[in-house]
JSON list of C-alpha atoms in Angstrom, two decimals:
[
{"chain": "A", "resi": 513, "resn": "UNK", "atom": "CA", "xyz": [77.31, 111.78, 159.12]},
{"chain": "A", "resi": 514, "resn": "UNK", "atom": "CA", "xyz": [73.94, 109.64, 159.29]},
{"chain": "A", "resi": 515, "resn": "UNK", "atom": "CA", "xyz": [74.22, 105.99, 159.61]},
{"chain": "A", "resi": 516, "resn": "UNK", "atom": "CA", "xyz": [74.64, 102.97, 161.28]},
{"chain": "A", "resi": 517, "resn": "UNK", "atom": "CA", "xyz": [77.67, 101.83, 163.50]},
{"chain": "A", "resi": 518, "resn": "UNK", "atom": "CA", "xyz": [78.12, 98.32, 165.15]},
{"chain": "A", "resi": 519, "resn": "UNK", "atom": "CA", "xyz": [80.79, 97.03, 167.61]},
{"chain": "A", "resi": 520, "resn": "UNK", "atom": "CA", "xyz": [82.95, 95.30, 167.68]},
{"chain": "A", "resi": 521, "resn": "UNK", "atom": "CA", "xyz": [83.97, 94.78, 164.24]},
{"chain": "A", "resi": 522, "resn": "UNK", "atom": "CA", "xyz": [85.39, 91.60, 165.09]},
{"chain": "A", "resi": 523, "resn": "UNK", "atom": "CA", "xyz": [84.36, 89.34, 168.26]},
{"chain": "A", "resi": 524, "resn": "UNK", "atom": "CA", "xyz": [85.48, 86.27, 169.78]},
{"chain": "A", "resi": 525, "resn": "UNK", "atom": "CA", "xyz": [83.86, 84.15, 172.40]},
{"chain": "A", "resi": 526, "resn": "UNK", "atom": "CA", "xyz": [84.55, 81.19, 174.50]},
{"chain": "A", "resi": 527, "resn": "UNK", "atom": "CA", "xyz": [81.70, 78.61, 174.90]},
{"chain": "A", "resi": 528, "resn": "UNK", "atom": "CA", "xyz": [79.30, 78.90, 177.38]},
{"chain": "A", "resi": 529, "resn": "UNK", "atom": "CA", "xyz": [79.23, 82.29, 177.06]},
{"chain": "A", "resi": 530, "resn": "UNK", "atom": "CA", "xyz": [76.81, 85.00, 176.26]},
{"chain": "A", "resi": 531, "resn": "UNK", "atom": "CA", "xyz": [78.08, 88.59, 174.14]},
{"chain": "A", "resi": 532, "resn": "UNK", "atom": "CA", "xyz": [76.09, 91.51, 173.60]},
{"chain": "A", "resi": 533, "resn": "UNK", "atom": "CA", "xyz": [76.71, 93.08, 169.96]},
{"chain": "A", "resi": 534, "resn": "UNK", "atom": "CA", "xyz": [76.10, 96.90, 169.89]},
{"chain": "A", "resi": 535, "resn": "UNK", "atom": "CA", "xyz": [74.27, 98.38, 167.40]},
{"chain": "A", "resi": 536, "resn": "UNK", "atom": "CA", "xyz": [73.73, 102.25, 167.52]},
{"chain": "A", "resi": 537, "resn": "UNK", "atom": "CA", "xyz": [71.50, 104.19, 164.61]},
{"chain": "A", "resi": 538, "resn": "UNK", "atom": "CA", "xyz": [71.31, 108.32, 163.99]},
{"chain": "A", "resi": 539, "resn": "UNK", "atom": "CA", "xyz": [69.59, 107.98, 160.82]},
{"chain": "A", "resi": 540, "resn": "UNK", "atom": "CA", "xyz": [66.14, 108.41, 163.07]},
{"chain": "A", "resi": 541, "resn": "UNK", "atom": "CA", "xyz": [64.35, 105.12, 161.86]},
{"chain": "A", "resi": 542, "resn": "UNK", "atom": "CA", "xyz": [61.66, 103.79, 164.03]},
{"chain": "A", "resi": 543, "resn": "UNK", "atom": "CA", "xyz": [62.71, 100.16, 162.70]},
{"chain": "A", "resi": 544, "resn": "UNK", "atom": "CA", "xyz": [65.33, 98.25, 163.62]},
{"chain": "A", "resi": 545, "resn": "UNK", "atom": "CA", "xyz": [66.92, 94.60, 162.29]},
{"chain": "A", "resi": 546, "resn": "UNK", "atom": "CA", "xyz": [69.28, 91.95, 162.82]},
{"chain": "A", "resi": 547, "resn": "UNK", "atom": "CA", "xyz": [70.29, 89.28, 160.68]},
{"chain": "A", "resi": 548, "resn": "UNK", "atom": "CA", "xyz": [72.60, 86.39, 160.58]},
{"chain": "A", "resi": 549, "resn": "UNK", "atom": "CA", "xyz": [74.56, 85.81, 157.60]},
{"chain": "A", "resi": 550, "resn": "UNK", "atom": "CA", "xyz": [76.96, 82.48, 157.25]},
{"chain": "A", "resi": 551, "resn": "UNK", "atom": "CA", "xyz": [78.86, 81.32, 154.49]},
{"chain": "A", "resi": 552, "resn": "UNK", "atom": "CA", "xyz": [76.98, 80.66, 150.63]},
{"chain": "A", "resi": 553, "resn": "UNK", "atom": "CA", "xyz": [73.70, 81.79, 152.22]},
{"chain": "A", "resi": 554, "resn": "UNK", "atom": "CA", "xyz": [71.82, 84.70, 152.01]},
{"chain": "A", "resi": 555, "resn": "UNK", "atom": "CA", "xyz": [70.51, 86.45, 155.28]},
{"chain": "A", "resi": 556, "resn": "UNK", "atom": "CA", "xyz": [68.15, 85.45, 157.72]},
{"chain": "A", "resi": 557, "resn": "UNK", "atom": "CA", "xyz": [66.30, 87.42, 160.31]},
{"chain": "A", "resi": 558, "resn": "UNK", "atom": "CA", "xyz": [66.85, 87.20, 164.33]},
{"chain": "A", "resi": 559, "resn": "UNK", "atom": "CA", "xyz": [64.35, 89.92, 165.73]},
{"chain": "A", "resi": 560, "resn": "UNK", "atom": "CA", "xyz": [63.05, 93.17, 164.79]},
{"chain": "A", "resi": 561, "resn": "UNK", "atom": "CA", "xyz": [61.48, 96.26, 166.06]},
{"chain": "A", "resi": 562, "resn": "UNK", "atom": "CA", "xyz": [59.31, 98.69, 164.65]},
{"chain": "A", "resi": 563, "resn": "UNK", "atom": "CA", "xyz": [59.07, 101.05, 167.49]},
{"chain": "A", "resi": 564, "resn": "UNK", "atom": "CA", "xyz": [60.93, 101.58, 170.57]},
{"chain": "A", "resi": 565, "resn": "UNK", "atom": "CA", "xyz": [59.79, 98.70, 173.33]},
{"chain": "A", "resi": 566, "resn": "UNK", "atom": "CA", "xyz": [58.95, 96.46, 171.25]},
{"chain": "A", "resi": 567, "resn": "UNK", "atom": "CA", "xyz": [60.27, 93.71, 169.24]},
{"chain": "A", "resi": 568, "resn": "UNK", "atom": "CA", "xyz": [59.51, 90.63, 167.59]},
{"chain": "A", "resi": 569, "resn": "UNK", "atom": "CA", "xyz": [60.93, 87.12, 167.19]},
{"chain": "A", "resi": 570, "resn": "UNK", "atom": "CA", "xyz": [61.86, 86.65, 162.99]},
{"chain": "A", "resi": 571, "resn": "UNK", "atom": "CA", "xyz": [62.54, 83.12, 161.59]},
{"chain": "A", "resi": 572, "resn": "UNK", "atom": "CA", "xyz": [65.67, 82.11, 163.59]},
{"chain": "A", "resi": 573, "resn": "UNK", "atom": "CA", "xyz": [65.62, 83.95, 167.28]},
{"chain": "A", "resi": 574, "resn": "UNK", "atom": "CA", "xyz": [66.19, 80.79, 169.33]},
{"chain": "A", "resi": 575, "resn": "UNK", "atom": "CA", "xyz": [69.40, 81.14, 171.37]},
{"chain": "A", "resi": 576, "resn": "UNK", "atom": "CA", "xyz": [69.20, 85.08, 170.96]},
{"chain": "A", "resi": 577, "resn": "UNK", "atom": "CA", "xyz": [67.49, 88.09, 172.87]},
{"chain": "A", "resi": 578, "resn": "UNK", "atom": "CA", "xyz": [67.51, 91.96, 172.09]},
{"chain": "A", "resi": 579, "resn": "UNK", "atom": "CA", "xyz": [66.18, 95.16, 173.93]},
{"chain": "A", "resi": 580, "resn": "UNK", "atom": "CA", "xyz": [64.66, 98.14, 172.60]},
{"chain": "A", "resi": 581, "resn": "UNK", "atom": "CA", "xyz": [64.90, 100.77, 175.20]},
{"chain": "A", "resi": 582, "resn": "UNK", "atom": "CA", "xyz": [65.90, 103.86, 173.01]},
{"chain": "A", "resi": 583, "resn": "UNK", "atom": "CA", "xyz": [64.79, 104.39, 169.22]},
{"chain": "A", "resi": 584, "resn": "UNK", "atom": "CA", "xyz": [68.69, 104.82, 167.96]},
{"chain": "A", "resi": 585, "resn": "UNK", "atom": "CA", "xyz": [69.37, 101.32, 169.95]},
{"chain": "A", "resi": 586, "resn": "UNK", "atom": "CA", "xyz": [68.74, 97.77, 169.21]},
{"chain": "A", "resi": 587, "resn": "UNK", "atom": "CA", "xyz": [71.57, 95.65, 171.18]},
{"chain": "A", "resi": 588, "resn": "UNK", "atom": "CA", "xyz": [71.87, 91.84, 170.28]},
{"chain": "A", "resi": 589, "resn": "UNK", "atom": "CA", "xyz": [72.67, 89.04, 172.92]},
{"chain": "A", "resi": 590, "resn": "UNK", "atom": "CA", "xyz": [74.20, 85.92, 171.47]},
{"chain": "A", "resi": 591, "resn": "UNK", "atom": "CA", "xyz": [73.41, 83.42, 174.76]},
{"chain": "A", "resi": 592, "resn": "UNK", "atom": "CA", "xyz": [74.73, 80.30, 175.50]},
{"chain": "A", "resi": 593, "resn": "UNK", "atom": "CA", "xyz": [71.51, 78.55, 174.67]},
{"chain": "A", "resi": 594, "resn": "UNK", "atom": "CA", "xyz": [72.94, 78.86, 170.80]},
{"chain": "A", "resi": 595, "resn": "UNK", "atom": "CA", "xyz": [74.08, 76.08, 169.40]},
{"chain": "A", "resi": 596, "resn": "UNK", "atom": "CA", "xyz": [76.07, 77.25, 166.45]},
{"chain": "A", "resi": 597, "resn": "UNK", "atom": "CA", "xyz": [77.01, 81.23, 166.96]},
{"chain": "A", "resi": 598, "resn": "UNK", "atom": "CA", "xyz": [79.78, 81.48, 164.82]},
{"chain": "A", "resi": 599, "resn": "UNK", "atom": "CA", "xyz": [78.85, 84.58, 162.19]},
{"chain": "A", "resi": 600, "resn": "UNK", "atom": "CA", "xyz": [78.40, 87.20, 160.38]},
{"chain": "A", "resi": 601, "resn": "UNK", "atom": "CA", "xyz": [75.88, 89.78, 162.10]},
{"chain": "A", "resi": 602, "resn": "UNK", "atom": "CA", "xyz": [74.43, 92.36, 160.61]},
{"chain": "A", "resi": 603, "resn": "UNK", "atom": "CA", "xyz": [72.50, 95.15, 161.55]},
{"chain": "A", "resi": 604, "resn": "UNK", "atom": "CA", "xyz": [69.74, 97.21, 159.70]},
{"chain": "A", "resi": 605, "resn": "UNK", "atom": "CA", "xyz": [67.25, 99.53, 160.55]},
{"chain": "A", "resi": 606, "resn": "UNK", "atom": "CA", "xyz": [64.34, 101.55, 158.21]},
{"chain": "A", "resi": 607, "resn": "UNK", "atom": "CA", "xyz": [61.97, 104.06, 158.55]},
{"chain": "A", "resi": 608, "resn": "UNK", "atom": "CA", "xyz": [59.34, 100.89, 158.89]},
{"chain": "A", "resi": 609, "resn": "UNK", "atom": "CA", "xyz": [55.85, 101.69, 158.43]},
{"chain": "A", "resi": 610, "resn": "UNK", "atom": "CA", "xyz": [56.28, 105.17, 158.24]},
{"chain": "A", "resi": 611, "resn": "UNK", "atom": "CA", "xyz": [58.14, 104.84, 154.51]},
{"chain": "A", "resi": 612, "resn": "UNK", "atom": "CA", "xyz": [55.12, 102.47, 153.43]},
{"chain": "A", "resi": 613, "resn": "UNK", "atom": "CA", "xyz": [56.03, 100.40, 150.00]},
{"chain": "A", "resi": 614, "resn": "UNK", "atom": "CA", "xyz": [59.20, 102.80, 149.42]},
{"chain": "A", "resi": 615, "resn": "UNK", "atom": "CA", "xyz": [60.73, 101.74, 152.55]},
{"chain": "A", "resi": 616, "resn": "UNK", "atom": "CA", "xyz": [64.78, 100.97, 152.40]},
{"chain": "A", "resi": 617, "resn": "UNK", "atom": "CA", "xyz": [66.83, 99.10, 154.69]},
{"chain": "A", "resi": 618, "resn": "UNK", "atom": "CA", "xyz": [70.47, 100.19, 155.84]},
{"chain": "A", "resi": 619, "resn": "UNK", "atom": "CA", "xyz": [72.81, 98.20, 157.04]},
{"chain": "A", "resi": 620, "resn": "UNK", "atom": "CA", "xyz": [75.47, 98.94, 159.11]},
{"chain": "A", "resi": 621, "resn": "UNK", "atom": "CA", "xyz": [78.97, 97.71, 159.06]},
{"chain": "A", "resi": 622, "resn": "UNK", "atom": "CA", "xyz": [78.50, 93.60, 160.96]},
{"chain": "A", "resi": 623, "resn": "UNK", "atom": "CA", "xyz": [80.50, 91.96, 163.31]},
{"chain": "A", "resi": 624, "resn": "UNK", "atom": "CA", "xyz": [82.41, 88.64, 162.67]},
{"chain": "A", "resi": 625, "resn": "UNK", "atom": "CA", "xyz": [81.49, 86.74, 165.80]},
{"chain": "A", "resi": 626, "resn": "UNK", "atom": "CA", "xyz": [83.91, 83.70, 166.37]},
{"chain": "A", "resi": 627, "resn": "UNK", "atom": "CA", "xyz": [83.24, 81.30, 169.11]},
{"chain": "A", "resi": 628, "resn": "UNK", "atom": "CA", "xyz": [86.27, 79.44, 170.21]},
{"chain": "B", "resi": 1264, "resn": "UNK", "atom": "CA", "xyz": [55.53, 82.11, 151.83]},
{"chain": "B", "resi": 1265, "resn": "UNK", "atom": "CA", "xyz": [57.79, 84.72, 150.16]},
{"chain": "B", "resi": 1266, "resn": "UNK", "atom": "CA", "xyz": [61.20, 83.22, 148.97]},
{"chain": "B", "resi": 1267, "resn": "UNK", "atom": "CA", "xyz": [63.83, 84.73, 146.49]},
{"chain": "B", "resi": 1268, "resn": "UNK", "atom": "CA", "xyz": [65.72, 82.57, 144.39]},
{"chain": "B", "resi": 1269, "resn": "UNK", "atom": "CA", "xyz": [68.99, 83.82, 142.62]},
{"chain": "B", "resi": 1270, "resn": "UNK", "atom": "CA", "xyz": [71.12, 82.39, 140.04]},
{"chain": "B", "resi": 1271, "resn": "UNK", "atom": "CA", "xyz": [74.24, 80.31, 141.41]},
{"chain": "B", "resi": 1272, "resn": "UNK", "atom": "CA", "xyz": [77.61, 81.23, 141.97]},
{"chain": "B", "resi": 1273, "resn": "UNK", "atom": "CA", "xyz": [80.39, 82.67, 141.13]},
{"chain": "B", "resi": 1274, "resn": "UNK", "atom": "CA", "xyz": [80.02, 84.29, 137.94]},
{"chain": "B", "resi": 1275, "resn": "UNK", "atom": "CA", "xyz": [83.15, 85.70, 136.20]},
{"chain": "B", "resi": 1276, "resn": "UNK", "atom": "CA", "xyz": [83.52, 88.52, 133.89]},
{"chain": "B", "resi": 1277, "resn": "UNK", "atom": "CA", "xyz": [86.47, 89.85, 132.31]},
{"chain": "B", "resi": 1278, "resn": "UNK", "atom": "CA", "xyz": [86.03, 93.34, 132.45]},
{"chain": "B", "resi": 1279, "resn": "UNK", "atom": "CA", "xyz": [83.89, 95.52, 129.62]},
{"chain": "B", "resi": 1280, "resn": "UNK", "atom": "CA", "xyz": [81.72, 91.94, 129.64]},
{"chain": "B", "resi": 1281, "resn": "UNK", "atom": "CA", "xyz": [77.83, 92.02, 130.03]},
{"chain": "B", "resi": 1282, "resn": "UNK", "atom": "CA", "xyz": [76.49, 90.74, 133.62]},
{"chain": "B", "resi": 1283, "resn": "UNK", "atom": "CA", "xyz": [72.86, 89.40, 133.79]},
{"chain": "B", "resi": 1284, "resn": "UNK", "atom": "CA", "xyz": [72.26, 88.06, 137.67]},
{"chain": "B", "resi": 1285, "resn": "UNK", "atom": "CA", "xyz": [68.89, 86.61, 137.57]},
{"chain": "B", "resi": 1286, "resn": "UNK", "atom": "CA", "xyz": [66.48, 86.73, 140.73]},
{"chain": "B", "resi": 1287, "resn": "UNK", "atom": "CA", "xyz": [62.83, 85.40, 140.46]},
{"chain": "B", "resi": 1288, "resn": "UNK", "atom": "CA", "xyz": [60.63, 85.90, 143.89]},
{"chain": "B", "resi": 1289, "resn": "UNK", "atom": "CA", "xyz": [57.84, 84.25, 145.16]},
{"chain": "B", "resi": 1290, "resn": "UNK", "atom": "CA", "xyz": [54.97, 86.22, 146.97]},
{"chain": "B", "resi": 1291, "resn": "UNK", "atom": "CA", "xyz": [51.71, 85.97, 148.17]},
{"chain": "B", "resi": 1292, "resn": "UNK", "atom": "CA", "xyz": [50.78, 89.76, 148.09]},
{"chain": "B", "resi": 1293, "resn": "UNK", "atom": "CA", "xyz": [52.67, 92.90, 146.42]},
{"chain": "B", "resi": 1294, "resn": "UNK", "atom": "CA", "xyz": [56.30, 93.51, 147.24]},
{"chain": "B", "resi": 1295, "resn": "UNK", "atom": "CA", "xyz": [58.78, 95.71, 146.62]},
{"chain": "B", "resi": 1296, "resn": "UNK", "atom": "CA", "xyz": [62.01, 94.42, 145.65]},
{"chain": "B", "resi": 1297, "resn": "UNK", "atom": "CA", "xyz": [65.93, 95.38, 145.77]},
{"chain": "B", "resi": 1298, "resn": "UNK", "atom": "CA", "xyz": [69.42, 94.64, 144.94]},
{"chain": "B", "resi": 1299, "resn": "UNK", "atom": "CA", "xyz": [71.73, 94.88, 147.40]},
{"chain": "B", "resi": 1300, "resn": "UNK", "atom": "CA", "xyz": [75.68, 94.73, 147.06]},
{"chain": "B", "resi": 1301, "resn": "UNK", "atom": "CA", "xyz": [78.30, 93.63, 149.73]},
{"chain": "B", "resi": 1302, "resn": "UNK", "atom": "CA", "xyz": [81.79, 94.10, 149.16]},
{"chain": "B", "resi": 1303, "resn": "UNK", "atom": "CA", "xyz": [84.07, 92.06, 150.98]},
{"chain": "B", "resi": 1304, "resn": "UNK", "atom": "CA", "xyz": [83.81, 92.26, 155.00]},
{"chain": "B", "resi": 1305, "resn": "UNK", "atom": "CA", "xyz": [81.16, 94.81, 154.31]},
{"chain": "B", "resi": 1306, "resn": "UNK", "atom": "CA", "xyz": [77.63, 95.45, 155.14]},
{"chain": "B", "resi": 1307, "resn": "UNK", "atom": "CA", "xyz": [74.96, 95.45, 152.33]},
{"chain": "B", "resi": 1308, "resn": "UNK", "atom": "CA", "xyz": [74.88, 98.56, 150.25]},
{"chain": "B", "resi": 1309, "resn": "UNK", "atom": "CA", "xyz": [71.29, 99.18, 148.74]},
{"chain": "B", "resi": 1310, "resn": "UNK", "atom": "CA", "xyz": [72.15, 99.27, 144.70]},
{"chain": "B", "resi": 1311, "resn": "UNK", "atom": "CA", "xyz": [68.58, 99.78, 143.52]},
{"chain": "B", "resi": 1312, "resn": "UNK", "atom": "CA", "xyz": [65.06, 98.63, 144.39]},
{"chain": "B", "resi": 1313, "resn": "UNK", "atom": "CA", "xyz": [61.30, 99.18, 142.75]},
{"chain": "B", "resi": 1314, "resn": "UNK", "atom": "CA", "xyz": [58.30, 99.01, 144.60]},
{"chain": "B", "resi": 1315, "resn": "UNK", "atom": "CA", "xyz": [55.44, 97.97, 141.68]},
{"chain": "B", "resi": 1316, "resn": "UNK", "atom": "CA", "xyz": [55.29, 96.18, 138.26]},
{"chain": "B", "resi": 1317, "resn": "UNK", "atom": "CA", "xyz": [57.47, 97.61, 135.41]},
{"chain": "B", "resi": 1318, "resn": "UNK", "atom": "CA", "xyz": [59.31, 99.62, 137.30]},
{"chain": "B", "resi": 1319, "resn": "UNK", "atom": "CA", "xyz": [62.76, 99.76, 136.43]},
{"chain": "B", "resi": 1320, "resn": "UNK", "atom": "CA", "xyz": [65.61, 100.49, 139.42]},
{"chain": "B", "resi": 1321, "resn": "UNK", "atom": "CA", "xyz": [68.56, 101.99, 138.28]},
{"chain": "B", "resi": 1322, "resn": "UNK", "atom": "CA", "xyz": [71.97, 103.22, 139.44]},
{"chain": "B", "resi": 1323, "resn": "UNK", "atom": "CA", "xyz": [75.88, 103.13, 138.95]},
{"chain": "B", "resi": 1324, "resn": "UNK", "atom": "CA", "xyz": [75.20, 101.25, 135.54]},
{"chain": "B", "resi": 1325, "resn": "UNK", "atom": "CA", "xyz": [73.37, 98.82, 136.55]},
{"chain": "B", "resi": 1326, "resn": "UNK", "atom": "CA", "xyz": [69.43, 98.27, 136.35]},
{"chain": "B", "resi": 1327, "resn": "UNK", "atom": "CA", "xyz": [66.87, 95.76, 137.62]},
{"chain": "B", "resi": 1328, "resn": "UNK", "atom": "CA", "xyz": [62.94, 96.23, 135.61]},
{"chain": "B", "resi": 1329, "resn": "UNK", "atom": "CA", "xyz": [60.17, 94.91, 137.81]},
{"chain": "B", "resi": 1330, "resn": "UNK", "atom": "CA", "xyz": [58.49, 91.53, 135.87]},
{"chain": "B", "resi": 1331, "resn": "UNK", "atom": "CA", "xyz": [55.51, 91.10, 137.53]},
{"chain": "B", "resi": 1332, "resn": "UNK", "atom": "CA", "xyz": [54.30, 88.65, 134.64]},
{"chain": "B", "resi": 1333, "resn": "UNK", "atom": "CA", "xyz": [57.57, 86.50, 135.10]},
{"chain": "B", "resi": 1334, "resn": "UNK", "atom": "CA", "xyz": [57.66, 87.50, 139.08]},
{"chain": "B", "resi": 1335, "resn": "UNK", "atom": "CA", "xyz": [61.35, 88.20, 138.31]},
{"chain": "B", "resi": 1336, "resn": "UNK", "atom": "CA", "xyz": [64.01, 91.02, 138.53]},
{"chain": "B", "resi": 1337, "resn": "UNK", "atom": "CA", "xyz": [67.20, 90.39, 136.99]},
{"chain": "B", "resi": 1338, "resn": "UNK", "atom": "CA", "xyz": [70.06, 92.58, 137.42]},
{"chain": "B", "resi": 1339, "resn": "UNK", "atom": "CA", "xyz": [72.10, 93.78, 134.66]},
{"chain": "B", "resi": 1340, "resn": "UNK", "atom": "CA", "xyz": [75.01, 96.28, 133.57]},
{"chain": "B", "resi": 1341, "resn": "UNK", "atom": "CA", "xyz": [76.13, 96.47, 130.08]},
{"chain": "B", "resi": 1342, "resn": "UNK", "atom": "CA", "xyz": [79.94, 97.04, 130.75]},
{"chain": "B", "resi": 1343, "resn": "UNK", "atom": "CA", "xyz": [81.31, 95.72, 134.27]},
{"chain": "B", "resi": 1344, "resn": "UNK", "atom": "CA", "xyz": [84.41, 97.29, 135.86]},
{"chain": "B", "resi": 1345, "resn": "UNK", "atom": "CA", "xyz": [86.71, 94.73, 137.98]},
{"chain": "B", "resi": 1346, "resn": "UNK", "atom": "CA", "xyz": [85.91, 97.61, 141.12]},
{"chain": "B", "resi": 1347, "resn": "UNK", "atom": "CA", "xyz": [81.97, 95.24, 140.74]},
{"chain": "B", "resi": 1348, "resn": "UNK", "atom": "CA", "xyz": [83.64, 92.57, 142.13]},
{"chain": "B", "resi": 1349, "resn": "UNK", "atom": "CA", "xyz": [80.84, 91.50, 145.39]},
{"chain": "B", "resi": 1350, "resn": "UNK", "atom": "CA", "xyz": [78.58, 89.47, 146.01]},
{"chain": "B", "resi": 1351, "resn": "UNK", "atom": "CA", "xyz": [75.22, 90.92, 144.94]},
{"chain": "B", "resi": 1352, "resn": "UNK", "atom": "CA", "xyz": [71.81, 90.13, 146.83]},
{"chain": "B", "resi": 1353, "resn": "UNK", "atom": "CA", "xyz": [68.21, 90.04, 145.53]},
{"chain": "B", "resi": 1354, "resn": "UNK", "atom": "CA", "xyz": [65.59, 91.00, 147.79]},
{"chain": "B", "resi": 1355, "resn": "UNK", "atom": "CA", "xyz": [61.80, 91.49, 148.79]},
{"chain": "B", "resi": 1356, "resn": "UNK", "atom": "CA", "xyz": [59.61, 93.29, 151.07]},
{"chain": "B", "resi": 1357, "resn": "UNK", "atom": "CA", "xyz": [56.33, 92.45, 151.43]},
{"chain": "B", "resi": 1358, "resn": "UNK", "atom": "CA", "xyz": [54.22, 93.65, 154.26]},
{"chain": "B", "resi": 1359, "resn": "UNK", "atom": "CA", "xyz": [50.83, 92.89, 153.07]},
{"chain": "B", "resi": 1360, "resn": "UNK", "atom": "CA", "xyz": [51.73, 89.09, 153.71]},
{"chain": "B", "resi": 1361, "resn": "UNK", "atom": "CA", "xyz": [54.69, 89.53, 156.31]},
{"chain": "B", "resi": 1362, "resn": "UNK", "atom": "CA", "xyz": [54.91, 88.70, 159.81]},
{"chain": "B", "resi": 1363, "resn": "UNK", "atom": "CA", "xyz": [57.77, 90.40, 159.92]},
{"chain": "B", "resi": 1364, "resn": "UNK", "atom": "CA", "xyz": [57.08, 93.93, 159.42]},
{"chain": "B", "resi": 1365, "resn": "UNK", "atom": "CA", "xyz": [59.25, 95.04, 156.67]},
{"chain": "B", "resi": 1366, "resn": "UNK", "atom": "CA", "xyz": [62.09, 92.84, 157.11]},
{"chain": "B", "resi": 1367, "resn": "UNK", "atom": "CA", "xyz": [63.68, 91.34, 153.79]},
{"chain": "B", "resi": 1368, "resn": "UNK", "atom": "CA", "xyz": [63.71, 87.83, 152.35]},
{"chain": "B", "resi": 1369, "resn": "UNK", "atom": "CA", "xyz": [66.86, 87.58, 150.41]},
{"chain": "B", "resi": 1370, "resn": "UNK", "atom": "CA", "xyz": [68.54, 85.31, 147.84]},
{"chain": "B", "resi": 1371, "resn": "UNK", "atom": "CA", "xyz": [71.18, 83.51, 148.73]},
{"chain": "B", "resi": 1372, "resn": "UNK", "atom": "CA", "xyz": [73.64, 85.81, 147.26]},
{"chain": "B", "resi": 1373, "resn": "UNK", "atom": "CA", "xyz": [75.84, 85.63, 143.37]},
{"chain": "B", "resi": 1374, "resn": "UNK", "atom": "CA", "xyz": [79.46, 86.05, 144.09]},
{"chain": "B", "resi": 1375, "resn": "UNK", "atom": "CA", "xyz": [80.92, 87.63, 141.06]},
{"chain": "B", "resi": 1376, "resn": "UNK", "atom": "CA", "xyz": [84.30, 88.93, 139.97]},
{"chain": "B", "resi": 1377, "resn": "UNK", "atom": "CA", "xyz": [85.71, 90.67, 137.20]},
{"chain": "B", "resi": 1378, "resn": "UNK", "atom": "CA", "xyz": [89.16, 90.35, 135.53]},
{"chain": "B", "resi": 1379, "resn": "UNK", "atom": "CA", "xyz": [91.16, 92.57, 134.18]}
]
């Protein structure tokens, strides 16, 4: 089956502490996404790559770094440096520029990250 | 910028009732736009999307038409089932203006739930 897995489902951190969120793709999409969602809001972009080695900051990537070594890849690193990580995190990735207008995001499954 | 407003939440339905979730977008070029669904502890689930003016998206019942004249793409389904219950998310993609590639600018999200 084609899709998108993340892991843990559910993750809980102490402060101080930096986590690495998995997120692993088969679907063969040179894009990849992550977004924070919280509570009565809608989602909000962290970093995304279009093509393997490269990424780019979106509208929120303080406290948060990613790699892109391998196109079915795109692990997230929640550092210490952020102030408020308690989320949802969700992962997406596309065909990018290659699908043009008609291109669809899918998301895979998130992880509830708790900081304690 | 680009920006997505959707209607507030939650709406509730008893079942067989119409639903009408309205999204209106803001854009400074020509973007496609989606529905997305998320059930409960879920990722997002594309529902339907339409890339240019009067197009209408359609699946599972329900069906979004492309407004460019109103810049607005309201969601509806003429008999809901309580198995709707999610929060539903509009959406837009619009690389012509984006620094972000195709990532998505969403709405804030409409809660709804149906009733037996």
């Amino acid at each position: 089956d084609g899709g998108i897995t993340q892991s843990p489902k559910y993750l809980f951190r102490k402060e101080g502490q930096n986590v690495t969120l998995s997120c692993e793709q088969n679907l063969n999409h040179d894009a990849m996404y992550w977004y924070r969602q919280d509570p009565g809001q809608g989602l909000r972009l962290i970093y995304y790559s279009q093509i393997v080695n490269d990424f780019q900051k979106g509208d929120i990537a303080e406290g948060y770094s990613v790699s892109r070594e391998k196109k079915e890849s795109f692990p997230l690193t929640v550092t210490s440096a952020q102030k408020n990580p308690t989320a949802f995190y969700l992962c997406a990735s596309s065909r990018g520029l290659a699908g043009g207008r008609l291109d669809t995001q899918y998301f895979g499954p998130g992880t509830r990250l708790t900081v304690l | 910028g680009n920006s997505v407003t959707q209607m507030e939440g939650p709406v509730t339905l008893s079942e067989e009732a119409f639903l009408t979730i309205n999204c209106t977008y803001t854009a400074t070029g020509y973007p496609s736009l989606f529905w997305y669904v998320q059930y409960p502890g879920e990722g997002l689930q594309l529902l339907l999307k339409a890339t240019k003016a009067d197009d209408k998206g359609s699946n599972k019942g329900f069906e979004a038409t492309y407004r460019k004249e109103t810049t607005s793409f309201h969601l509806e389904k003429g008999s809901v089932q309580v198995s709707d219950s999610a929060v539903y998310f509009c959406a837009l993609s619009d690389v012509s203006s984006s620094n972000s590639g195709y990532a998505l600018n969403f709405g804030k999200g409409t809660s709804l739930l149906v009733t037996p």
